[in-house]
Coordinates of C-alpha atoms in Angstrom, one line a residue:
Chain V
M23 CA 0.0 0.0 0.0
G24 CA 1.4 3.4 -1.0
S25 CA 1.6 6.1 1.6
A26 CA -0.9 8.3 -0.3
E27 CA -3.4 5.4 -0.1
A28 CA -2.7 4.9 3.6
V29 CA -3.5 8.5 4.3
L30 CA -6.8 8.2 2.3
F31 CA -7.8 5.3 4.4
E32 CA -7.4 7.4 7.5
D33 CA -9.5 10.1 5.9
K34 CA -12.2 7.6 5.3
R35 CA -12.1 8.7 1.7
L36 CA -12.1 5.1 0.5
R37 CA -14.6 2.4 1.1
R38 CA -14.4 -1.3 0.0
E39 CA -17.6 -3.0 -0.8
M40 CA -18.9 -6.1 -2.5
T41 CA -20.4 -5.2 -5.8
S42 CA -20.3 -6.1 -9.5
G43 CA -19.1 -4.6 -12.8
N44 CA -22.5 -3.2 -13.7
M45 CA -23.1 -1.8 -10.2
A46 CA -19.6 -0.4 -10.1
F47 CA -20.3 1.5 -13.3
A48 CA -23.7 2.7 -11.9
E49 CA -22.0 3.8 -8.7
A50 CA -19.5 5.8 -10.7
M51 CA -22.4 7.4 -12.5
R52 CA -24.0 8.4 -9.3
Q53 CA -20.8 10.0 -8.0
I54 CA -20.2 11.7 -11.4
N55 CA -23.8 13.0 -11.4
P56 CA -23.9 13.6 -15.1
D57 CA -26.2 16.3 -16.5
V58 CA -28.0 13.9 -18.9
V59 CA -28.5 10.2 -19.2
A60 CA -30.6 8.7 -22.0
A61 CA -30.7 4.9 -22.0
Y62 CA -32.6 1.9 -23.2
P63 CA -31.9 -1.3 -21.2
I64 CA -30.6 -4.5 -22.7
T65 CA -29.0 -7.6 -21.2
P66 CA -26.3 -7.8 -19.7
S67 CA -26.0 -4.0 -19.2
T68 CA -29.6 -3.6 -18.0
E69 CA -28.6 -3.2 -14.3
I70 CA -26.8 0.1 -15.2
P71 CA -29.8 2.1 -16.4
M72 CA -31.9 0.2 -13.8
K73 CA -29.8 1.2 -10.9
F74 CA -29.3 4.7 -12.2
A75 CA -33.1 5.2 -12.5
E76 CA -33.3 4.3 -8.8
F77 CA -30.7 7.0 -8.0
V78 CA -32.8 9.5 -10.0
A79 CA -36.0 8.4 -8.3
N80 CA -34.5 8.7 -4.9
G81 CA -33.0 12.1 -5.6
L82 CA -29.4 11.0 -5.2
V83 CA -28.5 12.7 -8.5
D84 CA -30.0 15.7 -10.3
T85 CA -29.5 14.2 -13.7
E86 CA -32.0 14.7 -16.5
Y87 CA -32.9 11.0 -17.2
I88 CA -34.5 10.5 -20.5
T89 CA -36.3 7.2 -21.1
V90 CA -36.5 6.6 -24.8
E91 CA -38.1 4.1 -27.2
S92 CA -35.0 2.5 -28.6
E93 CA -31.2 2.5 -28.4
H94 CA -31.0 4.6 -31.6
S95 CA -33.0 7.3 -29.8
A96 CA -31.0 6.9 -26.6
I97 CA -27.7 7.7 -28.3
T98 CA -29.3 10.4 -30.4
A99 CA -30.5 12.1 -27.3
C100 CA -27.1 11.7 -25.7
V101 CA -25.5 13.4 -28.8
G102 CA -27.9 16.3 -28.7
A103 CA -27.3 16.8 -24.9
S104 CA -23.6 16.5 -25.3
V105 CA -23.2 19.1 -28.0
S106 CA -25.4 21.4 -25.9
G107 CA -22.6 21.4 -23.3
A108 CA -24.0 18.7 -20.9
R109 CA -22.0 15.9 -19.3
V110 CA -23.6 12.8 -20.7
M111 CA -23.4 9.0 -19.9
T112 CA -25.2 5.9 -21.1
A113 CA -24.8 2.1 -21.4
S114 CA -25.8 -0.7 -23.8
S115 CA -24.8 -4.1 -25.2
A116 CA -24.9 -6.3 -28.2
N117 CA -27.7 -5.6 -30.7
G118 CA -28.5 -2.4 -28.8
V119 CA -25.0 -1.2 -29.6
A120 CA -25.5 -2.3 -33.2
L121 CA -28.8 -0.3 -33.5
M122 CA -26.8 2.8 -32.3
H123 CA -24.2 2.3 -35.0
E124 CA -25.5 5.1 -37.3
I125 CA -25.1 7.7 -34.6
F126 CA -21.6 6.7 -33.2
P127 CA -19.6 8.4 -36.0
I128 CA -21.7 11.5 -35.7
A129 CA -21.0 11.7 -32.0
A130 CA -17.3 11.3 -32.6
A131 CA -17.3 13.9 -35.4
F132 CA -19.2 16.4 -33.3
R133 CA -16.5 15.8 -30.7
A134 CA -19.3 14.9 -28.2
P135 CA -17.5 13.5 -25.1
I136 CA -20.1 10.9 -24.1
V137 CA -18.9 8.2 -21.7
F138 CA -20.6 4.9 -22.5
G139 CA -20.7 1.7 -20.4
L140 CA -20.4 -1.0 -23.0
V141 CA -21.1 -4.4 -21.5
N142 CA -19.7 -6.8 -24.1
R143 CA -22.1 -9.5 -25.4
S144 CA -22.2 -11.5 -28.6
L145 CA -24.2 -10.1 -31.6
G146 CA -27.0 -12.3 -32.8
A147 CA -27.8 -14.6 -34.5
P148 CA -28.1 -17.1 -33.0
V149 CA -29.4 -15.2 -30.0
N150 CA -27.0 -15.5 -27.1
I151 CA -26.7 -13.3 -24.0
N152 CA -23.1 -14.2 -23.1
C153 CA -19.8 -12.4 -23.6
D154 CA -17.7 -11.8 -26.7
H155 CA -16.4 -8.7 -28.3
S156 CA -18.5 -8.9 -31.5
D157 CA -20.6 -5.9 -30.5
S158 CA -17.8 -3.4 -29.8
M159 CA -15.4 -4.5 -32.5
P160 CA -17.6 -3.4 -35.4
E161 CA -17.4 0.1 -33.8
R162 CA -13.7 0.3 -33.8
D163 CA -13.6 2.7 -36.8
S164 CA -16.5 4.8 -35.5
G165 CA -14.1 7.3 -34.0
W166 CA -14.7 6.4 -30.3
I167 CA -12.0 5.6 -27.8
Q168 CA -12.3 2.0 -26.6
I169 CA -11.0 0.9 -23.2
Y170 CA -11.4 -2.8 -22.2
C171 CA -11.5 -3.5 -18.4
E172 CA -10.4 -6.6 -16.7
D173 CA -12.5 -6.4 -13.5
A174 CA -15.1 -4.4 -11.6
Q175 CA -12.5 -2.2 -10.0
E176 CA -11.1 -1.2 -13.3
V177 CA -14.6 -0.5 -14.6
Y178 CA -15.1 1.9 -11.7
D179 CA -11.7 3.6 -12.1
T180 CA -12.1 3.8 -15.8
A181 CA -15.5 5.4 -15.7
L182 CA -14.0 8.2 -13.6
L183 CA -11.0 8.8 -15.7
S184 CA -13.0 8.6 -18.9
I185 CA -15.0 11.6 -18.0
R186 CA -11.8 13.7 -17.9
L187 CA -10.2 12.0 -20.9
A188 CA -13.3 12.4 -23.2
E189 CA -13.8 16.0 -22.2
H190 CA -10.1 17.0 -22.4
K191 CA -9.6 19.8 -24.9
D192 CA -6.9 17.9 -26.8
V193 CA -9.1 14.8 -27.0
L194 CA -12.8 15.7 -27.2
T195 CA -13.8 12.2 -28.2
P196 CA -16.5 9.8 -26.8
I197 CA -15.4 6.7 -25.0
F198 CA -16.6 3.1 -24.7
V199 CA -15.7 1.7 -21.3
C200 CA -16.0 -2.0 -22.1
Q201 CA -16.4 -4.8 -19.6
D202 CA -17.2 -8.5 -20.3
G203 CA -20.9 -9.3 -20.1
F204 CA -21.7 -11.5 -17.0
I205 CA -18.1 -12.5 -16.4
T206 CA -17.4 -9.0 -15.1
S207 CA -20.7 -7.3 -15.2
H208 CA -22.4 -9.8 -12.9
C209 CA -19.5 -11.2 -10.9
Y210 CA -19.8 -10.2 -7.3
E211 CA -16.4 -9.0 -5.9
P212 CA -14.9 -6.3 -3.7
V213 CA -14.3 -2.8 -5.2
E214 CA -12.7 0.2 -3.6
F215 CA -14.8 3.3 -4.1
L216 CA -13.6 6.9 -3.6
S217 CA -15.7 9.3 -1.5
D218 CA -18.3 11.4 -3.3
E219 CA -16.3 14.5 -2.6
A220 CA -13.1 13.0 -4.0
V221 CA -14.9 12.0 -7.2
K222 CA -16.5 15.4 -7.5
E223 CA -13.1 17.0 -7.2
F224 CA -11.5 14.6 -9.6
V225 CA -14.0 14.9 -12.4
G226 CA -14.6 18.7 -12.0
L227 CA -17.1 20.4 -14.2
R228 CA -17.3 20.1 -18.0
E229 CA -16.0 23.1 -19.8
A230 CA -17.7 22.7 -23.1
V231 CA -16.1 24.1 -26.3
Y232 CA -18.6 25.5 -28.7
P233 CA -21.7 24.5 -26.8
L234 CA -25.0 24.7 -28.7
L235 CA -26.7 26.6 -25.9
D236 CA -24.1 29.4 -25.8
V237 CA -26.5 31.9 -27.4
D238 CA -23.9 34.7 -27.3
N239 CA -21.6 32.6 -29.6
P240 CA -24.0 30.7 -31.8
V241 CA -22.8 27.6 -33.5
S242 CA -24.5 24.9 -35.7
Y243 CA -24.0 21.1 -35.5
G244 CA -24.9 18.7 -38.2
S245 CA -24.4 21.1 -41.1
F246 CA -23.8 20.0 -44.7
V247 CA -20.1 20.2 -45.6
T248 CA -18.8 19.7 -49.1
S249 CA -15.5 18.2 -50.1
E250 CA -13.8 21.5 -49.5
Y251 CA -13.7 21.0 -45.7
Y252 CA -14.9 17.5 -44.9
F253 CA -11.4 16.0 -45.1
E254 CA -9.9 18.6 -42.7
I255 CA -12.6 18.0 -40.2
K256 CA -11.9 14.3 -40.2
R257 CA -8.2 14.9 -40.0
N258 CA -8.8 17.1 -36.9
Q259 CA -10.9 14.4 -35.3
I260 CA -8.2 11.8 -35.9
E261 CA -5.7 14.1 -34.1
G262 CA -8.0 14.2 -31.0
M263 CA -8.1 10.4 -31.0
N264 CA -4.3 10.2 -31.4
N265 CA -3.8 12.5 -28.4
A266 CA -5.7 10.1 -26.2
I267 CA -2.8 7.9 -25.2
R268 CA -0.8 10.9 -23.9
V269 CA -3.7 12.5 -22.1
D270 CA -4.8 9.1 -20.7
G271 CA -1.3 8.8 -19.2
E272 CA -1.6 12.1 -17.5
I273 CA -5.1 11.5 -16.1
S274 CA -4.3 7.9 -15.1
G275 CA -1.4 9.4 -13.1
D276 CA -3.7 11.8 -11.3
L277 CA -6.1 8.9 -10.5
A278 CA -3.2 6.7 -9.3
R279 CA -2.2 9.4 -6.8
L280 CA -5.7 9.0 -5.3
T281 CA -6.0 5.2 -5.5
G282 CA -2.6 3.7 -5.9
R283 CA -3.8 1.9 -9.0
E284 CA -2.2 2.5 -12.4
Y285 CA -3.6 1.7 -15.8
P286 CA -1.1 1.9 -18.7
P287 CA -2.5 1.3 -22.2
L288 CA -0.8 -2.1 -22.1
D289 CA -0.7 -4.3 -19.0
C290 CA 2.6 -6.2 -19.6
Y291 CA 3.1 -9.2 -17.3
R292 CA 6.4 -10.9 -17.1
T293 CA 7.1 -9.9 -20.7
D294 CA 10.6 -8.4 -20.4
D295 CA 12.5 -11.6 -20.5
A296 CA 9.8 -13.8 -22.0
D297 CA 10.3 -16.0 -25.0
Y298 CA 6.6 -16.6 -25.6
V299 CA 3.8 -14.0 -25.1
A300 CA 0.0 -14.3 -25.2
V301 CA -1.8 -11.1 -26.0
I302 CA -5.4 -10.8 -24.8
M303 CA -8.0 -8.3 -23.6
S304 CA -10.5 -8.0 -20.7
S305 CA -11.6 -10.6 -18.2
A306 CA -9.8 -13.6 -19.6
T307 CA -6.4 -12.0 -18.8
G308 CA -6.2 -13.4 -15.3
V309 CA -6.2 -17.1 -16.4
V310 CA -3.4 -16.3 -18.9
K311 CA -1.3 -14.7 -16.1
D312 CA -1.9 -17.7 -13.8
V313 CA -0.7 -20.0 -16.6
A314 CA 2.3 -17.9 -17.3
D315 CA 3.3 -18.2 -13.6
E316 CA 2.8 -22.0 -13.8
L317 CA 4.9 -22.3 -17.0
R318 CA 7.6 -20.0 -15.5
A319 CA 7.8 -22.4 -12.5
R320 CA 8.6 -25.2 -15.1
G321 CA 11.3 -23.0 -16.7
I322 CA 9.3 -21.9 -19.7
K323 CA 9.6 -18.1 -20.2
A324 CA 6.0 -17.2 -20.7
G325 CA 4.4 -13.7 -20.5
C326 CA 1.1 -12.0 -21.0
I327 CA 0.1 -8.6 -22.5
R328 CA -3.4 -7.3 -21.8
V329 CA -4.4 -4.6 -24.3
R330 CA -6.4 -2.2 -22.2
M331 CA -6.7 0.6 -24.8
F332 CA -7.8 -0.7 -28.2
R333 CA -8.6 2.7 -29.7
P334 CA -6.3 4.5 -30.1
F335 CA -4.2 1.4 -30.4
P336 CA -0.8 1.6 -28.6
S337 CA 1.2 0.4 -31.6
K338 CA 4.6 1.7 -30.6
E339 CA 4.2 0.3 -27.1
I340 CA 3.2 -3.2 -28.2
S341 CA 5.9 -3.3 -30.9
A342 CA 8.5 -2.5 -28.3
A343 CA 7.1 -5.0 -25.9
L344 CA 7.0 -7.9 -28.4
S345 CA 10.2 -7.3 -30.5
G346 CA 12.6 -10.2 -30.2
K347 CA 10.1 -12.7 -28.9
K348 CA 10.2 -16.3 -30.2
G349 CA 6.5 -16.5 -30.6
V350 CA 3.3 -14.4 -30.0
A351 CA -0.2 -15.7 -29.7
V352 CA -3.0 -13.2 -30.1
L353 CA -6.3 -14.3 -28.5
D354 CA -9.3 -12.6 -30.0
R355 CA -12.8 -12.8 -28.5
S356 CA -14.3 -11.9 -31.9
A357 CA -13.8 -12.8 -35.5
S358 CA -13.6 -10.9 -38.7
P359 CA -15.0 -13.5 -41.1
G360 CA -12.8 -13.6 -44.2
G361 CA -10.1 -11.4 -42.6
V362 CA -7.7 -11.2 -39.7
S363 CA -9.3 -11.0 -36.3
P364 CA -9.3 -7.4 -34.8
L365 CA -6.7 -7.7 -32.1
A366 CA -4.4 -9.9 -34.2
A367 CA -4.6 -7.5 -37.1
E368 CA -3.5 -4.6 -34.9
V369 CA -0.6 -6.6 -33.3
K370 CA 0.7 -7.8 -36.7
S371 CA 0.4 -4.3 -38.1
A372 CA 2.3 -2.8 -35.2
L373 CA 5.1 -5.4 -35.5
Y374 CA 5.5 -4.8 -39.2
M375 CA 7.1 -1.5 -38.4
S376 CA 9.9 -3.2 -36.5
C377 CA 10.2 -6.3 -38.6
R378 CA 13.7 -5.2 -39.8
D379 CA 14.9 -5.8 -36.3
G380 CA 13.9 -9.4 -36.6
F381 CA 10.8 -11.3 -37.5
V382 CA 8.4 -12.1 -34.7
P383 CA 6.0 -15.0 -35.5
V384 CA 2.4 -14.0 -34.6
F385 CA -0.4 -16.6 -34.4
E386 CA -4.1 -16.0 -34.3
F387 CA -6.4 -17.7 -31.9
I388 CA -10.1 -17.2 -31.6
Y389 CA -11.7 -18.0 -28.2
G390 CA -14.8 -17.5 -26.1
L391 CA -17.4 -16.6 -28.7
G392 CA -20.9 -16.5 -27.2
G393 CA -19.4 -16.9 -23.7
R394 CA -17.4 -20.1 -24.2
D395 CA -15.0 -20.2 -21.2
L396 CA -11.2 -20.0 -21.5
F397 CA -9.7 -22.5 -19.0
P398 CA -6.1 -22.9 -17.9
D399 CA -5.6 -26.0 -20.0
D400 CA -6.7 -24.1 -23.1
V401 CA -4.1 -21.4 -22.4
K402 CA -1.4 -24.1 -21.7
A403 CA -2.2 -25.6 -25.1
V404 CA -1.7 -22.2 -26.8
F405 CA 1.7 -21.9 -25.2
E406 CA 2.5 -25.5 -26.2
K407 CA 1.6 -24.7 -29.8
L408 CA 3.7 -21.5 -29.7
R409 CA 6.7 -23.5 -28.4
A410 CA 6.3 -26.2 -31.1
G411 CA 5.9 -23.5 -33.7
N412 CA 3.0 -25.4 -35.3
C413 CA 0.2 -22.9 -35.2
G414 CA -0.4 -22.8 -38.9
C415 CA -1.1 -19.7 -40.9
G416 CA -4.9 -19.3 -40.4
A417 CA -6.7 -18.7 -37.1
S418 CA -6.9 -21.6 -34.6
Y419 CA -10.1 -21.9 -32.6
I420 CA -9.9 -22.6 -28.8
G421 CA -12.3 -25.0 -27.1
L422 CA -14.5 -25.9 -30.1
R423 CA -16.4 -29.2 -30.1
D424 CA -15.0 -32.1 -32.1
K425 CA -12.0 -31.4 -34.4
M426 CA -13.0 -27.9 -35.5
G427 CA -9.9 -26.2 -34.0
G428 CA -8.2 -25.8 -37.3
G429 CA -5.0 -23.7 -37.5
D430 CA -3.6 -25.0 -40.8
Chain H
M22 CA -12.3 -29.5 6.1
V23 CA -10.9 -26.5 4.3
N24 CA -8.8 -23.5 5.3
V25 CA -8.1 -20.5 3.1
N26 CA -4.7 -20.1 4.7
S27 CA -3.5 -23.2 2.8
G28 CA -4.5 -21.9 -0.6
M29 CA -7.4 -20.7 -2.7
I30 CA -10.7 -22.4 -2.1
E31 CA -13.1 -23.0 -4.9
V32 CA -16.7 -23.8 -4.3
R33 CA -19.4 -25.0 -6.7
W34 CA -23.1 -24.7 -5.8
H35 CA -25.8 -26.9 -7.4
G36 CA -29.3 -25.5 -7.1
R37 CA -32.4 -24.8 -9.0
G38 CA -33.5 -21.5 -10.4
G39 CA -35.2 -19.4 -7.8
Q40 CA -34.0 -21.5 -4.9
G41 CA -31.3 -19.1 -3.7
A42 CA -28.1 -20.8 -4.6
K43 CA -26.8 -17.6 -6.2
S44 CA -27.8 -15.6 -3.1
A45 CA -26.1 -18.2 -0.9
S46 CA -22.9 -17.9 -2.8
A47 CA -23.1 -14.1 -2.5
I48 CA -23.6 -14.4 1.3
L49 CA -20.6 -16.8 1.6
A50 CA -18.5 -14.3 -0.4
E51 CA -19.6 -11.4 1.8
V52 CA -18.8 -13.2 5.0
M53 CA -15.4 -14.1 3.7
F54 CA -14.8 -10.6 2.4
E55 CA -15.7 -9.2 5.9
G56 CA -13.0 -11.6 7.2
G57 CA -10.5 -9.8 5.0
R58 CA -10.3 -12.4 2.2
H59 CA -10.3 -11.9 -1.6
V60 CA -13.5 -13.3 -3.0
Q61 CA -15.6 -13.9 -6.1
A62 CA -19.2 -15.1 -6.4
F63 CA -20.7 -15.7 -9.8
P64 CA -23.4 -17.9 -11.3
E65 CA -23.3 -19.7 -14.6
Y66 CA -25.6 -17.7 -16.8
G67 CA -27.8 -19.3 -19.4
A68 CA -31.5 -19.2 -20.1
E69 CA -32.7 -18.8 -16.5
R70 CA -35.9 -20.5 -15.6
Q71 CA -37.5 -21.2 -12.3
G72 CA -36.7 -24.7 -11.3
A73 CA -34.0 -25.4 -13.9
P74 CA -30.6 -26.7 -12.6
I75 CA -28.1 -23.9 -12.1
R76 CA -24.5 -23.7 -10.9
A77 CA -22.9 -20.9 -8.9
Y78 CA -19.3 -20.5 -7.9
N79 CA -17.1 -19.0 -5.2
R80 CA -13.4 -18.4 -5.0
V81 CA -11.9 -17.4 -1.7
S82 CA -8.2 -16.6 -1.3
N83 CA -5.7 -14.7 0.9
K84 CA -4.2 -13.4 -2.3
P85 CA -5.8 -11.3 -5.1
I86 CA -7.8 -13.7 -7.4
R87 CA -6.9 -13.2 -11.1
R88 CA -8.7 -16.0 -12.9
R89 CA -12.4 -15.5 -13.7
C90 CA -13.2 -18.7 -15.6
G91 CA -15.7 -21.2 -14.3
V92 CA -14.6 -23.4 -11.4
Q93 CA -13.5 -26.8 -12.8
N94 CA -12.0 -28.5 -9.8
P95 CA -13.9 -27.4 -6.7
N96 CA -12.6 -28.1 -3.2
V97 CA -16.2 -27.7 -1.8
V98 CA -19.4 -28.8 -3.5
V99 CA -22.8 -27.7 -2.1
V100 CA -25.9 -29.4 -3.3
V101 CA -28.8 -27.1 -2.5
D102 CA -31.6 -29.3 -3.9
P103 CA -31.8 -32.9 -2.8
T104 CA -32.9 -34.1 -6.3
L105 CA -29.7 -32.7 -7.9
A106 CA -27.4 -35.2 -6.0
S107 CA -28.2 -37.8 -8.6
S108 CA -28.9 -35.6 -11.7
A109 CA -26.5 -32.7 -11.7
N110 CA -23.2 -34.6 -11.6
P111 CA -21.9 -32.9 -8.4
T112 CA -18.7 -34.9 -8.4
E113 CA -17.6 -33.6 -11.8
G114 CA -13.9 -32.4 -11.8
C115 CA -13.5 -33.0 -8.0
G116 CA -10.4 -34.3 -6.4
D117 CA -10.6 -37.3 -4.1
D118 CA -10.3 -35.0 -1.0
A119 CA -13.3 -32.8 -2.0
V120 CA -15.8 -31.8 0.6
Y121 CA -19.5 -32.2 -0.1
L122 CA -22.4 -30.5 1.7
V123 CA -25.7 -32.0 0.7
N124 CA -29.2 -30.9 1.6
T125 CA -30.9 -34.3 2.0
P126 CA -33.1 -36.2 4.5
E127 CA -30.9 -39.2 3.8
N128 CA -28.0 -40.2 6.0
T129 CA -24.4 -39.4 5.1
A130 CA -23.4 -43.0 4.3
D131 CA -26.2 -43.2 1.8
V132 CA -25.2 -40.0 0.2
R133 CA -21.6 -41.2 -0.1
T134 CA -22.7 -44.4 -1.8
K135 CA -25.1 -42.6 -4.1
L136 CA -22.4 -40.2 -5.2
G137 CA -19.8 -43.0 -5.4
L138 CA -17.3 -41.1 -3.3
P139 CA -14.0 -42.5 -2.0
D140 CA -13.3 -42.6 1.7
S141 CA -10.9 -39.6 1.3
A142 CA -13.8 -37.3 0.4
T143 CA -15.7 -35.6 3.3
V144 CA -19.5 -35.8 3.2
M145 CA -21.8 -33.7 5.3
A146 CA -25.5 -34.2 5.1
V147 CA -28.1 -31.8 6.6
D148 CA -31.9 -31.8 6.1
A149 CA -31.9 -28.1 5.4
T150 CA -35.4 -28.2 3.7
R151 CA -37.0 -29.7 6.9
I152 CA -35.2 -27.2 9.1
T153 CA -36.5 -24.2 7.2
L154 CA -40.0 -25.7 6.8
E155 CA -40.0 -25.9 10.6
E156 CA -38.4 -22.6 11.4
L157 CA -39.7 -20.4 8.5
G158 CA -42.6 -22.3 7.1
Q159 CA -40.9 -22.2 3.7
N160 CA -38.4 -24.4 1.8
R161 CA -35.5 -21.9 1.7
P162 CA -32.5 -24.1 2.5
N163 CA -29.8 -21.4 2.4
A164 CA -29.6 -20.5 6.1
P165 CA -29.0 -24.1 7.4
L166 CA -26.5 -24.7 4.6
L167 CA -24.5 -21.6 5.5
G168 CA -24.6 -22.6 9.1
A169 CA -23.1 -26.0 8.1
L170 CA -20.5 -24.3 5.9
S171 CA -19.2 -22.6 9.0
R172 CA -18.0 -26.1 10.0
I173 CA -16.4 -26.8 6.6
F174 CA -14.5 -23.5 6.5
S175 CA -12.3 -23.9 9.6
D176 CA -11.4 -20.2 9.8
V177 CA -14.9 -18.7 10.0
S178 CA -17.4 -19.2 12.8
V179 CA -21.1 -19.6 12.7
D180 CA -21.3 -16.2 14.5
D181 CA -19.8 -14.6 11.4
F182 CA -22.8 -15.9 9.4
V183 CA -25.3 -14.9 12.0
D184 CA -23.8 -11.4 12.5
H185 CA -23.7 -10.9 8.8
F186 CA -27.3 -12.0 8.4
S187 CA -28.5 -9.8 11.3
K188 CA -26.7 -6.7 9.8
K189 CA -27.9 -7.3 6.3
M190 CA -31.5 -8.2 7.0
K191 CA -32.2 -5.4 9.5
S192 CA -35.5 -4.7 7.8
L193 CA -37.0 -8.1 8.6
S194 CA -39.3 -8.4 11.5
A195 CA -37.7 -9.6 14.8
K196 CA -39.6 -12.8 14.5
T197 CA -38.3 -13.7 11.0
L198 CA -34.8 -12.6 12.0
E199 CA -34.8 -14.9 15.0
A200 CA -36.2 -17.8 12.9
N201 CA -33.4 -17.4 10.3
K202 CA -30.8 -17.2 13.1
R203 CA -32.2 -20.5 14.5
A204 CA -32.1 -22.0 11.0
I205 CA -28.4 -21.1 10.6
M206 CA -27.6 -22.5 14.1
R207 CA -29.5 -25.7 13.5
G208 CA -27.7 -26.2 10.1
R209 CA -24.4 -26.1 12.0
D210 CA -25.6 -28.4 14.8
E211 CA -27.6 -30.9 12.8
A212 CA -25.3 -31.4 9.8
V213 CA -23.8 -34.9 10.1
E214 CA -20.4 -35.8 8.9
V215 CA -19.1 -39.3 8.6

């Protein structure tokens, strides 16, 4: 425990409670007390708008809570409120996210800093309520920052820092705070909360740039722009996204001074001297770390990288962390049918820039679609394949029935 | 019996939808958390229907718990519904030294035979359904099972469960609160281990 943390405990500014990923996000929303929330519930994120509605009904927040008739309307209301200068939050999952798709690039281009609790769930069909990343990955080019959390504590911390990151003048970009449906959203575990005062102080007030309601300086959103300026506007937007890694580092540092917890864009575990590294995101990271420890005890130099920030993608950082490795396995919880899976594509692309320093073999694995579990033996088999170098050139599938694993 | 000081303990609950196995796993996690442990409680999610077999899990450890996958090799198995002892495969993935707590009117030796358990496994039987029918007038077997668990986890006492229950259920009438406390105590006292 750091000394700053110890002092906070004495001040009773921290409390540890049993909660879940959904409830941790909802509690962050209560403490943030956003100006506007517009939401439409869908499993497994339902508890977020449900709990928040309770906060509104009990007068614990003074948020304008807009109940709407669909996810499309929810995100549209969020965009309108955000460009008006309001601090805005919402949540959704799966097909709810897909229905919002049309509006996401508009939010990003308006530089509307919405903070969105995205509880990952597979996209139908077939209908399935369990976790994979097939709902958030189609949004990776929508211009939103994407942060993938490992546990409920990180969901809470990330909700707080995302408010400042999204609204930062050098970023002004909406954020998906992703957590794994059920595995994280419904797992009941301890989380350390800051006091309401500490959160209020940390998030401050939004200072909107070009708010729609500033009648003294009138502006217009959603105007028609011809080819003369469209490109420049997009270029500007990309710059905001690119600044997010630097600004996230600054804000994470501020939060770490309050909590003692640090969140770099990549969580590198025993990678410095590793020969073989598995790259993964979100809740399945823990089992990979456990297996890495087990293999280390047997003299196999295994490591794990958890990609926390997927947009913007920390290419330089991952290239540096993986250069010189004997083998890298990328474990994707979504597929890109006919192409390279999202995380593997990013990792391979990042390593291409450093390939003159030596070729690093990267192998693709797809796991966990529709909530299929990832067990220690599955991860051991991945490292075994890496060591044997027989991963084939296509994707391998982990934990499939019969002999559908593939890899050649 | 099990002790968290000798490593992470994993628990698997077999119950039926609506019976309270998920709540019982949450209460166990809360009591362990109050004792300063790292904990997880999570059910297996599928299409949830009243009466359908469900599984719920706990992990309890002195160290931070990283893995979040389902429990494959539980140290402790709790069978909440008597009919599941034969249908839900409660021995799946268990080591020979696993501890079983079964809600059943049968005696412990019969349970051991029915589950085909080796002598190295510990079996504890308690008629939790009857206890709660007598104390609460309802079949809600959680309280006696939690009482019996205080014997299985050697580093928590039954008072930890009773105190937790009293604190959490303050809103209940004094009569119901007392009945639940008696159900917890009876679970501890009446569970039979062979």
